[in-house]
Short mmCIF file of C-alpha atoms in Angstrom, two decimals:
data_model
loop_
_atom_site.label_atom_id
_atom_site.label_comp_id
_atom_site.label_asym_id
_atom_site.label_seq_id
_atom_site.Cartn_x
_atom_site.Cartn_y
_atom_site.Cartn_z
CA MET A 1072 117.64 43.92 100.36
CA LYS A 1073 117.68 40.23 101.11
CA ASN A 1074 113.96 40.08 100.42
CA LEU A 1075 114.37 41.89 97.16
CA PHE A 1076 117.10 39.48 96.09
CA ARG A 1077 114.94 36.55 97.05
CA PHE A 1078 112.02 38.03 95.16
CA LEU A 1079 114.17 38.50 92.07
CA THR A 1080 115.54 34.95 92.09
CA LYS A 1081 112.10 33.54 92.72
CA ASN A 1082 110.62 35.43 89.79
CA ALA A 1083 113.65 35.26 87.52
CA HIS A 1084 111.60 33.47 84.87
CA TRP A 1085 109.31 36.48 84.57
CA LEU A 1086 112.23 38.85 84.10
CA LEU A 1087 113.81 36.44 81.66
CA PHE A 1088 110.53 36.11 79.78
CA ILE A 1089 109.95 39.85 79.53
CA GLY A 1090 113.58 40.52 78.63
CA LEU A 1091 113.64 37.91 75.86
CA LEU A 1092 110.21 39.07 74.69
CA ALA A 1093 111.48 42.63 74.38
CA LEU A 1094 114.61 41.46 72.60
CA SER A 1095 112.75 39.32 70.08
CA SER A 1096 110.11 42.00 69.46
CA TRP A 1097 112.87 44.48 68.83
CA LEU A 1098 114.58 42.09 66.43
CA LEU A 1099 111.28 41.45 64.69
CA VAL A 1100 110.43 45.10 64.21
CA HIS A 1101 113.94 46.27 63.51
CA TYR A 1102 115.04 43.71 60.96
CA ASN A 1103 111.85 42.79 59.11
CA ASP A 1104 110.51 45.35 56.68
CA PHE A 1105 106.99 43.98 56.61
CA GLN A 1106 106.61 43.81 60.39
CA ARG A 1107 108.20 47.23 60.70
CA SER A 1108 105.74 48.74 58.26
CA ARG A 1109 102.86 47.11 60.15
CA PHE A 1110 104.27 48.47 63.39
CA MET A 1111 104.72 51.93 61.90
CA SER A 1112 101.23 52.06 60.44
CA ALA A 1113 99.71 50.87 63.71
CA SER A 1114 101.60 53.47 65.70
CA GLN A 1115 100.68 56.09 63.09
CA GLU A 1116 97.03 55.19 63.51
CA ILE A 1117 97.32 55.64 67.26
CA THR A 1118 99.19 58.94 67.05
CA GLY A 1119 96.74 60.09 64.37
CA ARG A 1120 93.81 59.47 66.71
CA VAL A 1121 95.60 61.34 69.49
CA TYR A 1122 96.27 64.26 67.15
CA ALA A 1123 92.63 64.30 66.06
CA VAL A 1124 91.52 64.56 69.69
CA SER A 1125 94.08 67.23 70.54
CA GLY A 1126 93.17 69.07 67.33
CA ALA A 1127 89.51 69.05 68.35
CA ILE A 1128 90.45 70.44 71.75
CA ASP A 1129 92.69 73.03 70.12
CA SER A 1130 89.96 74.26 67.81
CA TYR A 1131 87.59 74.36 70.77
CA ILE A 1132 90.02 76.54 72.68
CA GLY A 1133 90.52 78.66 69.56
CA LEU A 1134 86.77 79.25 69.40
CA LYS A 1135 87.05 82.06 71.91
CA ASN A 1136 89.38 84.13 69.74
CA GLU A 1137 87.38 83.27 66.66
CA ASN A 1138 84.23 84.41 68.41
CA THR A 1139 85.68 87.74 69.48
CA ALA A 1140 86.88 88.37 65.94
CA LEU A 1141 83.42 87.54 64.60
CA MET A 1142 81.71 89.73 67.15
CA GLN A 1143 83.98 92.63 66.23
CA ARG A 1144 83.20 92.05 62.60
CA ILE A 1145 79.45 91.94 63.31
CA ALA A 1146 79.68 95.14 65.31
CA LEU A 1147 81.52 96.81 62.44
CA LEU A 1148 78.92 95.69 59.92
CA GLU A 1149 76.04 96.76 62.15
CA GLN A 1150 77.65 100.14 62.41
CA GLU A 1151 78.00 100.31 58.66
CA ILE A 1152 74.36 99.29 58.17
CA LEU A 1153 73.26 102.04 60.53
CA GLN A 1154 75.37 104.53 58.61
CA TYR A 1155 73.86 103.48 55.31
CA ARG A 1156 70.37 103.44 56.72
CA SER A 1157 70.68 106.99 58.00
CA ARG A 1158 72.26 108.03 54.71
CA ILE A 1159 69.41 106.49 52.75
CA GLU A 1160 66.91 108.24 54.98
CA ASN A 1161 68.68 111.52 54.38
CA LEU A 1162 68.80 110.93 50.66
CA GLN A 1163 65.16 109.89 50.44
CA GLU A 1164 64.17 113.37 51.35
CA TYR A 1165 65.87 114.72 48.23
CA ILE A 1166 65.46 111.95 45.67
CA GLN A 1167 62.40 110.15 44.49
CA ILE A 1168 63.58 106.54 44.46
CA ASN A 1169 61.54 104.39 42.18
CA ASP A 1170 60.41 100.99 43.42
CA SER A 1171 62.50 98.82 41.15
CA ALA A 1172 65.71 100.40 42.39
CA ARG A 1173 64.69 100.21 46.02
CA TYR A 1174 63.97 96.51 45.92
CA HIS A 1175 66.91 95.51 43.79
CA PRO A 1176 68.13 92.24 45.27
CA SER A 1177 71.73 91.76 46.25
CA GLN A 1178 73.70 90.30 43.41
CA TRP A 1179 76.15 88.55 45.71
CA ARG A 1180 75.39 85.40 47.58
CA TYR A 1181 77.55 84.20 50.48
CA ILE A 1182 78.13 80.57 51.44
CA THR A 1183 79.93 79.95 54.72
CA ALA A 1184 82.54 77.20 54.73
CA ARG A 1185 85.26 75.82 56.94
CA ILE A 1186 88.77 74.96 55.86
CA LEU A 1187 89.55 71.28 56.25
CA TYR A 1188 93.04 71.30 54.86
CA ASN A 1189 95.43 74.20 54.53
CA GLN A 1190 98.87 74.40 52.93
CA VAL A 1191 101.13 77.41 53.11
CA LEU A 1192 104.60 75.93 52.75
CA LEU A 1193 104.63 74.78 49.14
CA THR A 1194 104.97 76.91 46.01
CA LYS A 1195 101.58 75.73 44.71
CA ASN A 1196 99.28 75.64 47.71
CA TYR A 1197 95.67 74.51 47.89
CA LEU A 1198 92.87 74.67 50.44
CA ILE A 1199 90.07 72.16 50.88
CA LEU A 1200 86.69 73.49 52.04
CA ASN A 1201 83.83 71.52 53.59
CA LYS A 1202 81.23 72.73 51.08
CA GLY A 1203 80.74 71.32 47.61
CA SER A 1204 78.37 71.27 44.68
CA ASN A 1205 75.53 70.07 46.95
CA ASP A 1206 75.81 73.39 48.78
CA GLY A 1207 75.82 75.40 45.57
CA VAL A 1208 79.57 75.82 45.16
CA LYS A 1209 80.72 76.14 41.56
CA ALA A 1210 84.14 76.33 39.99
CA GLY A 1211 85.47 79.86 39.66
CA MET A 1212 83.69 81.33 42.66
CA GLY A 1213 85.61 83.69 44.91
CA VAL A 1214 86.59 82.90 48.50
CA ILE A 1215 86.76 85.57 51.19
CA SER A 1216 87.99 85.21 54.77
CA SER A 1217 85.74 85.83 57.76
CA GLU A 1218 87.56 89.16 58.14
CA GLY A 1219 86.38 90.11 54.66
CA THR A 1220 89.72 89.86 52.88
CA VAL A 1221 90.51 87.92 49.72
CA VAL A 1222 91.51 84.26 50.11
CA GLY A 1223 91.33 82.81 46.62
CA GLN A 1224 89.16 81.19 44.02
CA VAL A 1225 87.48 77.78 43.71
CA MET A 1226 89.55 75.69 41.33
CA ARG A 1227 88.22 74.62 37.95
CA GLY A 1228 87.35 70.93 38.23
CA GLY A 1229 87.89 71.14 41.97
CA VAL A 1230 84.32 70.76 43.18
CA SER A 1231 82.99 67.44 44.47
CA PRO A 1232 79.51 66.96 46.02
CA HIS A 1233 80.69 67.75 49.56
CA PHE A 1234 84.09 69.39 49.19
CA SER A 1235 85.80 71.96 47.07
CA ARG A 1236 89.39 72.80 46.34
CA VAL A 1237 90.52 76.41 46.38
CA ILE A 1238 93.49 78.08 44.74
CA PRO A 1239 94.51 80.63 47.38
CA LEU A 1240 96.51 83.77 46.73
CA LEU A 1241 99.50 81.64 47.77
CA ASN A 1242 99.60 79.90 44.41
CA PRO A 1243 101.16 81.35 41.26
CA ASP A 1244 98.12 80.15 39.28
CA SER A 1245 95.91 82.54 41.21
CA LYS A 1246 96.01 85.82 39.31
CA PRO A 1247 93.26 88.10 40.57
CA SER A 1248 93.08 91.52 38.99
CA CYS A 1249 93.23 94.27 41.55
CA LYS A 1250 93.72 97.99 41.88
CA ILE A 1251 95.19 100.62 44.15
CA LEU A 1252 92.24 101.99 46.09
CA SER A 1253 93.40 105.61 46.11
CA SER A 1254 94.36 105.94 42.45
CA ASP A 1255 92.43 103.16 40.62
CA PHE A 1256 95.51 101.87 38.76
CA ARG A 1257 95.08 98.21 37.91
CA GLY A 1258 97.43 95.26 37.93
CA ILE A 1259 97.62 91.53 38.46
CA LEU A 1260 98.59 89.97 41.77
CA VAL A 1261 101.04 87.07 41.46
CA TRP A 1262 102.66 85.16 44.30
CA ASP A 1263 106.35 84.34 43.99
CA GLY A 1264 106.11 81.14 46.05
CA LYS A 1265 108.33 82.27 48.89
CA ASP A 1266 106.82 84.19 51.78
CA SER A 1267 103.23 83.46 52.77
CA ARG A 1268 102.83 87.05 54.03
CA TYR A 1269 103.72 88.87 50.81
CA SER A 1270 102.65 88.81 47.19
CA TYR A 1271 103.48 90.97 44.15
CA LEU A 1272 101.35 93.30 42.08
CA ASN A 1273 102.77 93.33 38.57
CA ASP A 1274 101.99 95.02 35.26
CA LEU A 1275 101.34 98.45 36.74
CA PRO A 1276 102.02 101.29 34.29
CA GLY A 1277 105.20 103.28 34.91
CA HIS A 1278 103.31 106.43 35.76
CA THR A 1279 101.31 104.79 38.57
CA ILE A 1280 100.81 106.98 41.59
CA PHE A 1281 101.13 105.15 44.87
CA ASN A 1282 102.44 105.43 48.39
CA THR A 1283 103.69 102.78 50.77
CA GLY A 1284 100.73 101.77 52.90
CA ASP A 1285 98.15 102.22 50.12
CA THR A 1286 95.39 99.63 50.22
CA ILE A 1287 94.98 97.17 47.36
CA VAL A 1288 91.46 95.96 46.60
CA THR A 1289 89.73 93.79 44.02
CA THR A 1290 88.46 95.43 40.82
CA GLY A 1291 85.26 93.44 40.52
CA ALA A 1292 85.85 93.28 36.77
CA SER A 1293 85.95 89.50 36.41
CA ALA A 1294 82.80 88.93 38.49
CA ILE A 1295 84.68 86.68 40.90
CA PHE A 1296 84.75 89.11 43.82
CA PRO A 1297 82.64 92.14 44.59
CA GLU A 1298 84.44 95.38 43.89
CA GLY A 1299 86.59 96.71 46.70
CA VAL A 1300 87.37 93.58 48.72
CA PRO A 1301 90.65 94.37 50.50
CA ILE A 1302 93.70 92.30 49.58
CA GLY A 1303 96.67 93.99 51.23
CA VAL A 1304 98.78 97.09 51.54
CA VAL A 1305 101.78 98.28 49.53
CA ALA A 1306 104.93 97.35 51.41
CA ASP A 1307 107.63 98.04 48.82
CA SER A 1308 108.05 98.89 45.14
CA PHE A 1309 110.33 97.91 42.27
CA ASN A 1310 110.73 99.91 39.13
CA ASN A 1311 111.35 97.70 36.17
CA LYS A 1312 113.33 99.87 33.77
CA ASN A 1313 113.23 97.40 30.89
CA ASN A 1314 109.55 97.54 30.11
CA GLY A 1315 108.49 100.61 32.02
CA TYR A 1316 106.17 98.68 34.30
CA ASN A 1317 106.07 98.91 38.06
CA SER A 1318 105.97 96.04 40.55
CA LEU A 1319 104.68 96.43 44.08
CA LYS A 1320 105.35 94.17 47.02
CA ILE A 1321 102.01 93.69 48.79
CA LYS A 1322 101.60 92.68 52.42
CA LEU A 1323 98.52 90.46 52.39
CA PHE A 1324 95.71 91.08 54.88
CA THR A 1325 94.73 87.42 55.02
CA ASP A 1326 96.85 85.37 57.40
CA PHE A 1327 96.77 81.99 55.70
CA ASN A 1328 98.38 80.30 58.69
CA THR A 1329 95.43 80.87 60.99
CA LEU A 1330 92.60 80.80 58.46
CA LYS A 1331 89.61 78.69 59.57
CA GLU A 1332 86.27 80.09 58.46
CA VAL A 1333 85.67 81.53 55.00
CA PHE A 1334 82.86 82.75 52.75
CA ILE A 1335 82.41 81.54 49.22
CA VAL A 1336 80.88 84.36 47.19
CA GLU A 1337 78.74 83.90 44.14
CA TYR A 1338 77.77 86.60 41.70
CA ASN A 1339 74.19 85.87 40.70
CA LEU A 1340 74.55 87.63 37.37
CA LYS A 1341 77.87 86.08 36.44
CA ASP A 1342 76.53 84.01 33.54
CA GLU A 1343 74.79 87.06 32.16
CA GLN A 1344 77.93 89.19 32.42
CA GLU A 1345 80.16 86.53 30.85
CA ALA A 1346 77.73 86.03 28.01
CA LEU A 1347 77.73 89.73 27.39
CA GLU A 1348 81.53 89.87 27.47
CA GLN A 1349 81.71 87.14 24.87
CA GLY A 1350 79.32 89.14 22.73
CA ASN A 1351 76.67 86.47 22.32
CA TYR A 1352 74.13 87.73 24.80
CA GLY A 1353 70.68 87.32 23.36
CA GLU A 1354 72.07 85.92 20.10
CA GLY A 1355 73.03 82.32 20.93
CA GLY A 1356 69.73 81.80 22.67
CA THR A 1357 71.31 81.66 26.11
CA GLU A 1358 68.69 83.93 27.61
CA MET B 54 123.49 12.98 83.00
CA THR B 55 126.40 14.16 80.86
CA LYS B 56 125.33 11.73 78.21
CA THR B 57 121.85 13.11 78.16
CA ILE B 58 123.15 16.67 77.86
CA LEU B 59 125.25 15.63 74.87
CA GLN B 60 122.27 13.79 73.46
CA GLN B 61 120.02 16.76 74.01
CA THR B 62 122.48 19.10 72.31
CA LEU B 63 122.67 16.84 69.29
CA LEU B 64 118.90 16.53 69.27
CA PHE B 65 118.62 20.33 69.48
CA PHE B 66 120.64 20.79 66.31
CA ALA B 67 118.96 17.83 64.65
CA PHE B 68 115.60 19.53 65.15
CA VAL B 69 116.89 22.84 63.84
CA PHE B 70 118.36 21.10 60.82
CA LEU B 71 115.20 19.12 60.15
CA GLN B 72 112.99 22.18 60.48
CA VAL B 73 115.10 24.43 58.30
CA CYS B 74 116.07 22.00 55.57
CA CYS B 75 113.03 19.82 55.43
CA PHE B 76 109.81 20.85 57.14
CA ASN B 77 109.93 24.51 56.22
CA ARG B 78 109.69 23.53 52.55
CA VAL B 79 106.49 21.61 53.00
CA HIS B 80 103.29 23.46 52.17
CA ILE B 81 100.51 20.95 51.85
CA PHE B 82 97.70 22.53 49.81
CA GLY B 83 99.41 25.84 50.52
CA TYR B 84 98.04 25.82 54.05
CA ALA B 85 99.80 23.27 56.21
CA THR B 86 103.46 23.58 57.14
CA PRO B 87 104.79 21.31 59.87
CA ILE B 88 106.52 23.38 62.55
CA VAL B 89 107.81 20.61 64.77
CA TYR B 90 110.84 22.14 66.47
CA SER B 91 108.78 23.09 69.53
CA TYR B 92 108.61 19.32 70.15
CA PHE B 93 112.14 19.56 71.48
CA ILE B 94 111.02 22.01 74.16
CA LEU B 95 108.07 19.81 75.03
CA LYS B 96 110.39 16.86 75.54
CA LEU B 97 112.78 18.57 77.97
CA PRO B 98 112.87 16.96 81.42
CA VAL B 99 109.97 17.88 83.65
CA LYS B 100 112.14 19.05 86.51
CA LEU B 101 114.37 21.28 84.39
CA ASN B 102 114.57 24.85 85.71
CA ARG B 103 112.05 27.15 84.02
CA ASN B 104 114.72 29.71 83.25
CA TYR B 105 116.71 27.14 81.29
CA VAL B 106 113.60 26.13 79.40
CA ILE B 107 112.90 29.72 78.36
CA LEU B 108 116.53 30.29 77.40
CA ILE B 109 116.77 27.09 75.37
CA ALA B 110 113.49 27.87 73.63
CA ALA B 111 114.64 31.40 72.80
CA ALA B 112 117.99 30.14 71.53
CA MET B 113 116.28 27.58 69.34
CA GLY B 114 113.91 30.15 67.90
CA PHE B 115 116.80 32.51 67.30
CA ILE B 116 118.89 29.92 65.44
CA ILE B 117 115.92 29.00 63.25
CA ASP B 118 115.38 32.71 62.60
CA ILE B 119 118.95 33.07 61.43
CA PHE B 120 118.41 30.32 58.88
CA CYS B 121 115.06 31.70 57.75
CA SER B 122 116.30 35.32 57.84
CA THR B 123 113.30 36.40 59.91
CA PRO B 124 115.08 37.73 63.02
CA GLY B 125 112.86 37.67 66.10
CA LEU B 126 109.84 35.93 64.61
CA ASN B 127 110.41 32.32 65.70
CA MET B 128 112.24 33.54 68.77
CA LEU B 129 109.23 35.54 69.92
CA SER B 130 106.83 32.64 69.62
CA MET B 131 109.31 30.23 71.20
CA VAL B 132 109.84 32.51 74.19
CA PHE B 133 106.11 32.27 74.79
CA VAL B 134 106.12 28.49 74.44
CA GLY B 135 109.05 28.14 76.84
CA PHE B 136 107.28 30.39 79.28
CA VAL B 137 103.94 28.60 79.33
CA ARG B 138 105.40 25.07 79.31
CA TYR B 139 105.61 25.10 83.10
CA TRP B 140 101.87 25.61 83.49
CA LEU B 141 101.03 23.15 80.75
CA ILE B 142 103.05 20.45 82.50
CA LYS B 143 101.45 21.35 85.81
CA LEU B 144 98.06 21.02 84.17
CA PHE B 145 98.58 17.63 82.52
CA ILE B 146 101.16 15.82 84.66
CA PRO B 147 99.75 12.65 86.20
CA LYS B 148 99.45 12.74 90.01
CA ASP B 149 101.64 9.70 90.55
CA MET B 150 104.56 10.96 88.44
CA THR B 151 107.29 12.22 90.78
CA ASP B 152 110.63 11.35 89.17
CA ASP B 153 112.32 13.73 86.81
CA GLY B 154 111.11 12.01 83.72
CA ILE B 155 110.55 13.30 80.23
CA PRO B 156 107.00 14.01 79.02
CA SER B 157 105.99 11.23 76.65
CA PHE B 158 103.23 8.75 75.85
CA GLU B 159 104.90 6.43 78.34
CA THR B 160 105.09 8.74 81.32
CA PHE B 161 102.04 10.93 80.77
CA GLY B 162 99.83 8.38 79.15
CA MET B 163 98.59 8.82 75.62
CA PRO B 164 95.54 11.06 76.16
CA LEU B 165 97.29 13.48 78.51
CA PHE B 166 100.41 13.82 76.40
CA MET B 167 98.29 14.34 73.31
CA ARG B 168 96.45 17.17 74.98
CA TYR B 169 99.66 18.66 76.33
CA ALA B 170 101.37 18.55 72.93
CA THR B 171 98.33 19.74 70.98
CA ILE B 172 97.76 22.80 73.14
CA ALA B 173 101.44 23.72 73.04
CA VAL B 174 101.61 23.27 69.26
CA ILE B 175 98.44 25.30 68.61
CA PHE B 176 99.74 28.03 70.90
CA HIS B 177 103.11 28.12 69.20
CA ILE B 178 101.83 28.04 65.64
CA ALA B 179 99.07 30.57 66.27
CA LEU B 180 101.54 33.02 67.75
CA LEU B 181 104.08 32.42 65.00
CA LEU B 182 101.60 32.97 62.17
CA ILE B 183 99.91 35.93 63.84
CA PHE B 184 103.23 37.67 64.33
CA GLU B 185 104.16 36.80 60.78
CA THR B 186 101.12 38.55 59.34
CA LEU B 187 100.65 41.08 62.17
CA SER B 188 97.17 41.87 60.98
CA LEU B 189 93.67 40.44 60.93
CA LEU B 190 93.14 41.58 57.34
CA ASN B 191 92.44 38.08 56.18
CA PRO B 192 91.30 36.23 59.30
CA LEU B 193 89.87 33.23 57.44
CA MET B 194 93.12 32.61 55.61
CA LEU B 195 95.07 33.00 58.82
CA PHE B 196 92.77 30.61 60.63
CA ALA B 197 93.10 28.04 57.85
CA HIS B 198 96.88 28.36 58.02
CA ILE B 199 96.95 27.93 61.78
CA THR B 200 94.58 24.96 61.80
CA GLY B 201 96.25 23.19 58.92
CA SER B 202 99.75 23.60 60.28
CA ALA B 203 98.72 22.71 63.83
CA ILE B 204 96.98 19.51 62.76
CA LEU B 205 99.90 18.42 60.59
CA THR B 206 102.43 19.22 63.31
CA ALA B 207 100.45 17.44 66.02
CA LEU B 208 100.08 14.34 63.83
CA LEU B 209 103.83 14.32 63.15
CA ILE B 210 104.60 14.64 66.86
CA PHE B 211 102.25 11.78 67.72
CA ALA B 212 103.91 9.68 65.05
CA PHE B 213 107.37 10.43 66.53
CA GLU B 214 106.07 9.45 69.95
CA LYS B 215 104.60 6.21 68.68
CA ILE B 216 107.88 5.23 67.04
CA HIS B 217 109.80 6.06 70.21
CA LEU B 218 107.48 4.18 72.48
CA PRO B 219 108.88 0.66 72.16
CA ALA B 220 112.48 1.83 72.59
#
């Protein structure tokens, strides 16, 4: 105790120095806007670096789950391929397939991409992907999750050489046309900006046949998505008596909170189809 | 002794007053501002307790801060100056000087006091200006500021000393 006291008195100038230093630094940071902003930005830089490292570790840990999901998906697809292959073999015995049909190339091209930035909390959300025009991404292309469910559409004017901006289903501007798988009734999916798990299928005719739990898929009419990409299931329904249209509450398949890897899909014949829809195919010299 | 304490107190406020009302308004070529109040700390008696030196330096910085409405800025740099003064004196004090004198041209000799004062002034001004900008965004500008102010301040201090010398 005596030694401690002696030590303290002997080194009082150090304590005094550190104490006054702390006091003046506090005064400086607390009462001066400029120094405070410098302090804040410096500390933000440091915390940002820490978060980047921890985020990298997090995504590394998350790889395991991601991998299992991908493996499951691959297994499922393999299974499907086998099914189709055996079906084709069966069919070949009955039908003479001509060569042009057999070697018809796939009209859909897939580009893999990773999500760099993901919003779910706002009313108008956007995603940023790590692929851009250099990788063949164009405005208006569809985006599908690694589980094969609908995510959204590449925004018009939202493609830079290395990045692209996506309007996900969680944005009222995203209005994909979709249908009830079992009955083929069509409507337009619109998000109400509230719950990231649910969206609403509007403009269904009053006589629509549906059950809770029915799957909703894309129509493939607008050449953004292939036909039959799953979107969600019917969770609830509202009957709008004023205009005779039905509204369905849809539970989305895609979990936007955990989304990491996506596919951007391109329809190779989109230009051709659009030209035909506008009625100038072969007339305006486009082809 | 009591007389010197009274004198020192008056001198203390004289320096604050001079710095705040006069020297702080000088910006020669936009680079050089004399920041001479650390001279008071340099001129405290050699044998004065280090704790007192630090406290007086901090108090001086704080009072200047109140006038300049930059709380903590001058205080921070002055705390450093008060803290390192002990080692500076140890470094430059002549071997034969034993009494509790005051550092000056007379007691230290001109070259030694010049070095002592110059190093202290550069240290003080560099810290002050670095904490003021808190960035190295414009290092050349900062360096010019520090050099200009330090040279001007050192020259002023030498001039003070020279005037004092005969008295």
